Structure formats: C-alpha cells, structure tokens
XYZ file of C-alpha atoms in Angstrom:
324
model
C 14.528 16.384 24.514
C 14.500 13.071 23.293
C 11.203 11.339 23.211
C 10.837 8.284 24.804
C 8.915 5.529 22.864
C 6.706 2.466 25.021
C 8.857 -0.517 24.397
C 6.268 -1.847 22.153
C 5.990 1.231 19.880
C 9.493 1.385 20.204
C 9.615 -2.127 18.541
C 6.809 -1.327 15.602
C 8.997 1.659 14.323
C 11.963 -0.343 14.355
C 10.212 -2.767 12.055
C 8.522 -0.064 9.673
C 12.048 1.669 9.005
C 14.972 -0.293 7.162
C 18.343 1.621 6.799
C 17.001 4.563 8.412
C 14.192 4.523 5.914
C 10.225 4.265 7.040
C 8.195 2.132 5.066
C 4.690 2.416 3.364
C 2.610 1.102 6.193
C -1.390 -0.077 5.247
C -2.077 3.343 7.342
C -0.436 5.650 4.712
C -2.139 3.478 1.469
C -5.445 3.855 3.580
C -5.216 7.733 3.820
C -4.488 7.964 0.097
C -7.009 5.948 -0.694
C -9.311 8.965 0.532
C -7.084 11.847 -0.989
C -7.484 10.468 -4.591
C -11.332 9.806 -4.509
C -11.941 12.675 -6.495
C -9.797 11.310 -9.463
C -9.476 8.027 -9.286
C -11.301 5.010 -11.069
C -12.062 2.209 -8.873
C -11.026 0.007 -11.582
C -12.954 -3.303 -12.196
C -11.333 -7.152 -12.274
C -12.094 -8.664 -15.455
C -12.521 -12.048 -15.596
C -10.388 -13.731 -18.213
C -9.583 -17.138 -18.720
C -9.722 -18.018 -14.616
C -8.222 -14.864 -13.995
C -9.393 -11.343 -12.477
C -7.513 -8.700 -14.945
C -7.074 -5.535 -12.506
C -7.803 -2.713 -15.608
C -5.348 0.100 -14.387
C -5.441 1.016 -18.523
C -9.043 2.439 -17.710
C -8.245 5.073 -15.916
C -8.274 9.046 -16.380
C -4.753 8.997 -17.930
C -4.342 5.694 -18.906
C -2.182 3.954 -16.621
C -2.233 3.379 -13.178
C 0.210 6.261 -12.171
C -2.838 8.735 -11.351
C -3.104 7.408 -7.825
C 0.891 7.758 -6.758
C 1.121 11.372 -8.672
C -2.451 12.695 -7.391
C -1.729 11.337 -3.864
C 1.699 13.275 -4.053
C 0.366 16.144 -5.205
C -2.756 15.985 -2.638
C -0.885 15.362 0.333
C 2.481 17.735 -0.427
C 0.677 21.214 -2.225
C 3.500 21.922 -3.894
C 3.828 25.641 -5.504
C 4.629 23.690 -8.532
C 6.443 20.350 -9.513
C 8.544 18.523 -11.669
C 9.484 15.159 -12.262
C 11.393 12.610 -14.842
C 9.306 10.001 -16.451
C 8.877 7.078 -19.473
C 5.467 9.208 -20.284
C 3.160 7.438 -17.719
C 4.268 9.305 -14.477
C 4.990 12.222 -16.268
C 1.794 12.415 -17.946
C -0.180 11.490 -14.301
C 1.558 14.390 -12.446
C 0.683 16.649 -15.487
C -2.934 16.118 -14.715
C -3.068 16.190 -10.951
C -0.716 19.423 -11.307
C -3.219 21.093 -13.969
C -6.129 19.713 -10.815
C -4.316 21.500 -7.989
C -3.377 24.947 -10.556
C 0.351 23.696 -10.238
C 3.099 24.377 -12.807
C 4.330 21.252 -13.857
C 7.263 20.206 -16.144
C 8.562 16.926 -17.510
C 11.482 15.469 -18.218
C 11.335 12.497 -20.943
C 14.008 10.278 -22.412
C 14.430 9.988 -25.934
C 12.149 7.108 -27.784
C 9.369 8.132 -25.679
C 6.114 7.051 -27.124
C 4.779 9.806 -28.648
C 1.192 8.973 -27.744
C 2.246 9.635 -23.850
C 4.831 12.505 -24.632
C 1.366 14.008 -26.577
C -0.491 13.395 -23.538
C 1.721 15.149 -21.062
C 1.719 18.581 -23.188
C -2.302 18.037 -23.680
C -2.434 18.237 -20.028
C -0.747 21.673 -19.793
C 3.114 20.466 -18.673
C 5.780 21.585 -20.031
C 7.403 18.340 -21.660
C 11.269 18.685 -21.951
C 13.462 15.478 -23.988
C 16.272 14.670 -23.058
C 18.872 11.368 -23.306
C 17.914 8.675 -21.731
C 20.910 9.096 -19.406
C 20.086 12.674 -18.165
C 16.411 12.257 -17.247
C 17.109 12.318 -13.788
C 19.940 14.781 -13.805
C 17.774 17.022 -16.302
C 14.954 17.125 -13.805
C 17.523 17.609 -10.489
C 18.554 20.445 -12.398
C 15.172 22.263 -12.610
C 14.494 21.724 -9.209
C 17.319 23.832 -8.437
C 16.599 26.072 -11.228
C 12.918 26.947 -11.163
C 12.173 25.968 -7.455
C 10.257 23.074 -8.007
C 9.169 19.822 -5.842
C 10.155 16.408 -7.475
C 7.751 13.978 -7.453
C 9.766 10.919 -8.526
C 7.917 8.190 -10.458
C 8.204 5.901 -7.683
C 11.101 6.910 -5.462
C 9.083 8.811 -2.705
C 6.498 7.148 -0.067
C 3.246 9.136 -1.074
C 4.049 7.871 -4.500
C 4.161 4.099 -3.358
C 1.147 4.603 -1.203
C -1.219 5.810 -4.409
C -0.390 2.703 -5.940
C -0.372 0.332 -2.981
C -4.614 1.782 -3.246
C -5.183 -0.698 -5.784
C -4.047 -3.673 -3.361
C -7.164 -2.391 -0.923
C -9.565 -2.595 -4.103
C -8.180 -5.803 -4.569
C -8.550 -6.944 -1.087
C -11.952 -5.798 -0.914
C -13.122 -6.658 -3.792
C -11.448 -10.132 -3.926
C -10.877 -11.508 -0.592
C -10.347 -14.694 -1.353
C -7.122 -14.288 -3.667
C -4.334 -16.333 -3.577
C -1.681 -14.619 -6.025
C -1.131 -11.137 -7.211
C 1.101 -10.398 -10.466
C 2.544 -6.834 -10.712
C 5.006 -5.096 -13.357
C 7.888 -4.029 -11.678
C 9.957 -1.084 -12.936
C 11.165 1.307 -10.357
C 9.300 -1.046 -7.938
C 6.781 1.534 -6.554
C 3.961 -0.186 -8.199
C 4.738 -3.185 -6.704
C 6.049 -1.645 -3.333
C 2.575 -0.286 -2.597
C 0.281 -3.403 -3.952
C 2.916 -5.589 -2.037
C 2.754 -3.664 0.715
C -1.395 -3.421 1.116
C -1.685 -7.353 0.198
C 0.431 -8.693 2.975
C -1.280 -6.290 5.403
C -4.744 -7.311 4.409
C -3.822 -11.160 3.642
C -0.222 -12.299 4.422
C -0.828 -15.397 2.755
C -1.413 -14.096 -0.316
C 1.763 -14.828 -2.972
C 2.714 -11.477 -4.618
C 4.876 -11.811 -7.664
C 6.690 -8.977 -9.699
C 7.008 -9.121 -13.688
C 9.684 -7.788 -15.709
C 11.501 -8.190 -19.076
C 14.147 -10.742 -19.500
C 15.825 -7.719 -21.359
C 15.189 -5.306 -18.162
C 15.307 -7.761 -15.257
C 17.646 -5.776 -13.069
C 14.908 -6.016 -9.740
C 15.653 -9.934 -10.080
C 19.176 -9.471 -10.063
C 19.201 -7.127 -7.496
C 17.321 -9.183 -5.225
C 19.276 -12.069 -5.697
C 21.802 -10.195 -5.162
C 20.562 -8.804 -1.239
C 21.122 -5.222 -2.922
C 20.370 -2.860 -6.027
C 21.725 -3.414 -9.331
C 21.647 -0.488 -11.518
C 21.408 -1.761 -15.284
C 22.633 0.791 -18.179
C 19.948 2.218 -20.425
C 21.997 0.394 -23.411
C 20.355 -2.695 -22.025
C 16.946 -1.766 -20.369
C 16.132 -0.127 -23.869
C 16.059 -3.510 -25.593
C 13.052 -4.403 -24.244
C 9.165 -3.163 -26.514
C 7.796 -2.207 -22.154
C 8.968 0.890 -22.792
C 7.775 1.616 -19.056
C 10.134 -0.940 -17.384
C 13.381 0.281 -18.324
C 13.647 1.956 -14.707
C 16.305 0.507 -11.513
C 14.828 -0.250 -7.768
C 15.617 2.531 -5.576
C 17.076 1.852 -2.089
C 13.548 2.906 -0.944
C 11.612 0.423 -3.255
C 14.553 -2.195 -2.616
C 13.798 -2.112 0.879
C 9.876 -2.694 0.214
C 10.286 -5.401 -2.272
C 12.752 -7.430 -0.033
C 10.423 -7.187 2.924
C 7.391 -7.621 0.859
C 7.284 -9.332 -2.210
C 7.276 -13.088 -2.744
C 9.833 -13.351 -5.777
C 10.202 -12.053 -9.410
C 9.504 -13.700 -12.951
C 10.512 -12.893 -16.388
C 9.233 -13.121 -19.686
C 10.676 -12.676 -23.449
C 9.349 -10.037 -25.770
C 7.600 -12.668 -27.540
C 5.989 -13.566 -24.809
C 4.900 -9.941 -23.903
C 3.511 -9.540 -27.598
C 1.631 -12.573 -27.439
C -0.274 -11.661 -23.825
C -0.994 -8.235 -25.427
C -3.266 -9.797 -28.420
C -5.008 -12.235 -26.251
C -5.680 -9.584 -23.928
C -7.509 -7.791 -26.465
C -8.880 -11.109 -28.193
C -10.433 -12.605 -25.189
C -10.847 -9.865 -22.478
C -11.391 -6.622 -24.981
C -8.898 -5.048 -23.011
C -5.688 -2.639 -24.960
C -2.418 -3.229 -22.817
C 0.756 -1.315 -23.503
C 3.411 -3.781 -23.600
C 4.667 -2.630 -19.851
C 1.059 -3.348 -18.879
C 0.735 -6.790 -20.437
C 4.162 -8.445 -18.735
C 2.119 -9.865 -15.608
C -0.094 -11.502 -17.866
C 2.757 -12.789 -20.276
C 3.744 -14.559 -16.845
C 0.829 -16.647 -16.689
C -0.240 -17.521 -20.625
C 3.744 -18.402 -20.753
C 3.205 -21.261 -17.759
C 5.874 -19.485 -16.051
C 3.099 -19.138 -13.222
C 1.284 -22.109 -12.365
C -2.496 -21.968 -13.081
C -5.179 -23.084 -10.916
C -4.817 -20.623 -7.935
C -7.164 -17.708 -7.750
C -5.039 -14.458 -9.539
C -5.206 -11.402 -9.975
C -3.248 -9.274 -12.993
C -2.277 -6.034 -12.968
C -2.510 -4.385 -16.213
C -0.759 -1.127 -15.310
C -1.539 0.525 -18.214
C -2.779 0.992 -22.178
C -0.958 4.055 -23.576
C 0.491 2.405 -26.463
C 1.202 4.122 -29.997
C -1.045 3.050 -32.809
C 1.474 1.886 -35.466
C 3.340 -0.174 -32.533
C -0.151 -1.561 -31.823
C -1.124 -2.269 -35.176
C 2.311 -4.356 -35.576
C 1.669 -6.640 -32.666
C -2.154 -7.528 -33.105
C-alpha cells in the first residue's frame, strides 16, 4: 500500500530529493557527528592573518577524509570494503576498516604520492595501482569479484555527511562567520560543509576552491550540469587530490547549496602552502592549501570573518622540500 504523506511532509521530501535523489539533510551530518566520536579530532581554527584556518591536516590520518570513511563504515558494517582513491580516502577507509576488523582494499591511480599510497598499506589494506583511467572500473570490478561494499570517496550520502561534521564544529565554534572556503574535488567535502552551514546559518557565503588546471565543478555549474574532465587535464595540476569530477549526487548538493566557485594557479597554490607554514606553523598538501590560495591571491575579498578549510597535509617530502 502506498503511504500517504501530510501535505506538509509531503512538501519537505520533495525539497530534500533532486532527480529522485535525497539529499544530506543537517539530521544525517548530526547523527554522524556522534558515530565518529571515537575517531575523530575536533580540529581547532587557527587564527592566521584575520582568518580561522580549519586544521583537517591534524587529524588521525592526515586529511579530513576520516569522518566520511569512518561514518560509512560505522553506519553500513560492511563484511569488508573497497574503494578507489587519490591516497586520502583510500588511506581513511583503510583505518576505519582495520577499526571495525574489515578487509579493505584500494584502488590508486598511478602518480600517487607515495607518502599516502605508504599510508594505506601501513594501515593493513591491500593497496592495488592502477591507470588513472581504471580506478573506478578497477574497484567496480572487485566488488563483483571479492564481494565487497564500495565506499566511494565522496559519491555516497554517509560519505558527505562525515564531512558536512566539520560545518557543525564550525558553526559551533564560530557562530558569527560570514564565509566558508572549501576544496572541491568530487564535491563531497564541500557537499557536506555546504550543506551543515546553510542549515545552521543561511547567510553564511560558502565558496568552493579548485585548480585552474582541474576546474571542471566551475564548468559544470555554469553549465546547469556535470562536466566530466579527462585525467590528461586534471593531472596537470601539483593538488594531486582534486583531479576528481562532481557526481550527479554532489552536483545536486553543490547547486542547491553552495554560493559559487573560485580558482587559483599553481603558483598561487605553492605560494599559500609556504605562508601557511611561515605564519600559521601549519604543513598543507597542495589540495589542502587551494582555499587559502583563494584568499592571499585577492581572489576573495578580505575583511569578512572566514574560515579555511585545510583538508589535508599528506604531502611527500621531496615535493615539500621543493616548494618551501
């Protein structure tokens, strides 16, 4: 029998779902907030320059991908798990797996960083390398294989609610914010953050951050739809974490959500990761230093109370040496 919704519920799930798909509600962040308590740094804003520096590089793994991959993991129990990854997912789900006694394996493209391809194998996964075009189909085919659960890097809605958690701390922690900066990759960073900010405080201004050489998410929002950009291009870029296309599930959260999209030039990204380390002590990976490229670059106005996500630090040594 069909069920019969009140008019006004009937309305509210109309509005959470676009193209048949539900979206990340401040409900779902809430919850996960609770499931990844046991893991999870409650990271701290650093104050740098006039801006709050949210310090996702401080946590257990090094990136803020812990909360969407424990979260996952927490609220699914898989009997074990798989997933495709640029090192900081993969490496994430490799820990929450080895929490829960979980099998996990994960598939990398080539010209991952060694420093996260080392941390996914320290974890216990089994780390599998593939071309950068076959990650997904590589991991698709275990599934099938082995009998594994994927646990996308940002394509699934417990995934985007672990990392919407760190718009609550934000919230909380910050209430009188006016801007947020976020990477954006496969968007579920930014889905989930977006997503908690306008729940908490819809007049807060939330702003994505990506490459000029990997800005597909701007181009597929100008567009009204995604645009899928060939790894021949993304893999120009030193954010060796942003190389990634929206999914129609992120798509749909960034359109609703998020208040437009800047770029920045390599340069640019080099130059926020020294003075991130010059003036807040603070190591960024170059995918974790693009939201604050936005602002030292002017292409974000100063003067507003902002907060930065620095999504994460795993960067190689030799790379790091070359840019400080």
């Amino acid at each position: 029998m069909r069920k019969i919704l009140p008019r006004r519920a009937a309305r509210a799930d109309r509005e959470r779902r676009v193209g048949g798909m539900r979206l990340v509600e401040i409900a779902d962040i809430r919850a996960a907030a609770d499931r990844i308590t046991p893991v999870v740094v409650h990271t701290p804003l650093v104050p740098m320059d006039g801006l709050w520096i949210k310090a996702e590089s401080l946590q257990r793994v090094g990136s803020f991908k812990i909360r969407g991959a424990y979260n996952a993991v927490a609220s699914l129990r898989p009997s074990g798990v798989v997933t495709h990854s640029s090192g900081n997912h993969g490496q994430a789900l490799a820990y929450a797996a080895r929490e829960f006694g979980v099998p996990c394996v994960v598939v990398v493209p080539e010209g991952t960083p060694r420093v996260k391809a080392s941390a996914i194998e320290r974890h216990g996964a089994e780390l599998i390398v593939v071309p950068p075009e076959q990650r997904l189909s590589a991991a698709e085919k275990l599934v099938e294989e082995r009998g594994l659960t994927m646990i996308p890097p940002y394509d699934h809605p417990a995934v985007i609610a672990g990392q919407g958690t760190i718009g609550l701390e934000i919230a909380t922690e910050l209430p009188d914010v006016e801007l947020v900066l976020v990477p954006v990759s496969g968007g579920g960073l930014a889905s989930g953050i977006a997503a908690a900010i306008k729940a908490s405080s819809p007049g807060v201004q939330v702003l994505g951050v990506e490459p000029e050489l990997a800005a597909d998410a701007a181009e597929s929002l100008a567009a009204g739809r995604p645009i899928a950009w060939e790894p021949a291009r993304t893999f120009r870029t030193i954010a060796d974490g942003l190389r990634a296309d929206l999914s129609p599930l992120t798509f749909a959260h960034l359109r609703r959500h998020l208040d437009g999209i800047v770029t920045v030039s390599e340069d640019e990204i080099r130059q926020a990761m020294r003075h991130l380390f010059g003036s807040a002590r603070l190591v960024a990976e170059p995918s974790g230093a693009v939201a604050t490229a936005a602002v030292l670059s002017g292409k974000v106005p100063a003067g507003r109370r902002t907060v930065v996500i620095l999504s994460g630090g795993n960067v190689d040594a030799d790379l790091y040496r070359q840019v400080i």
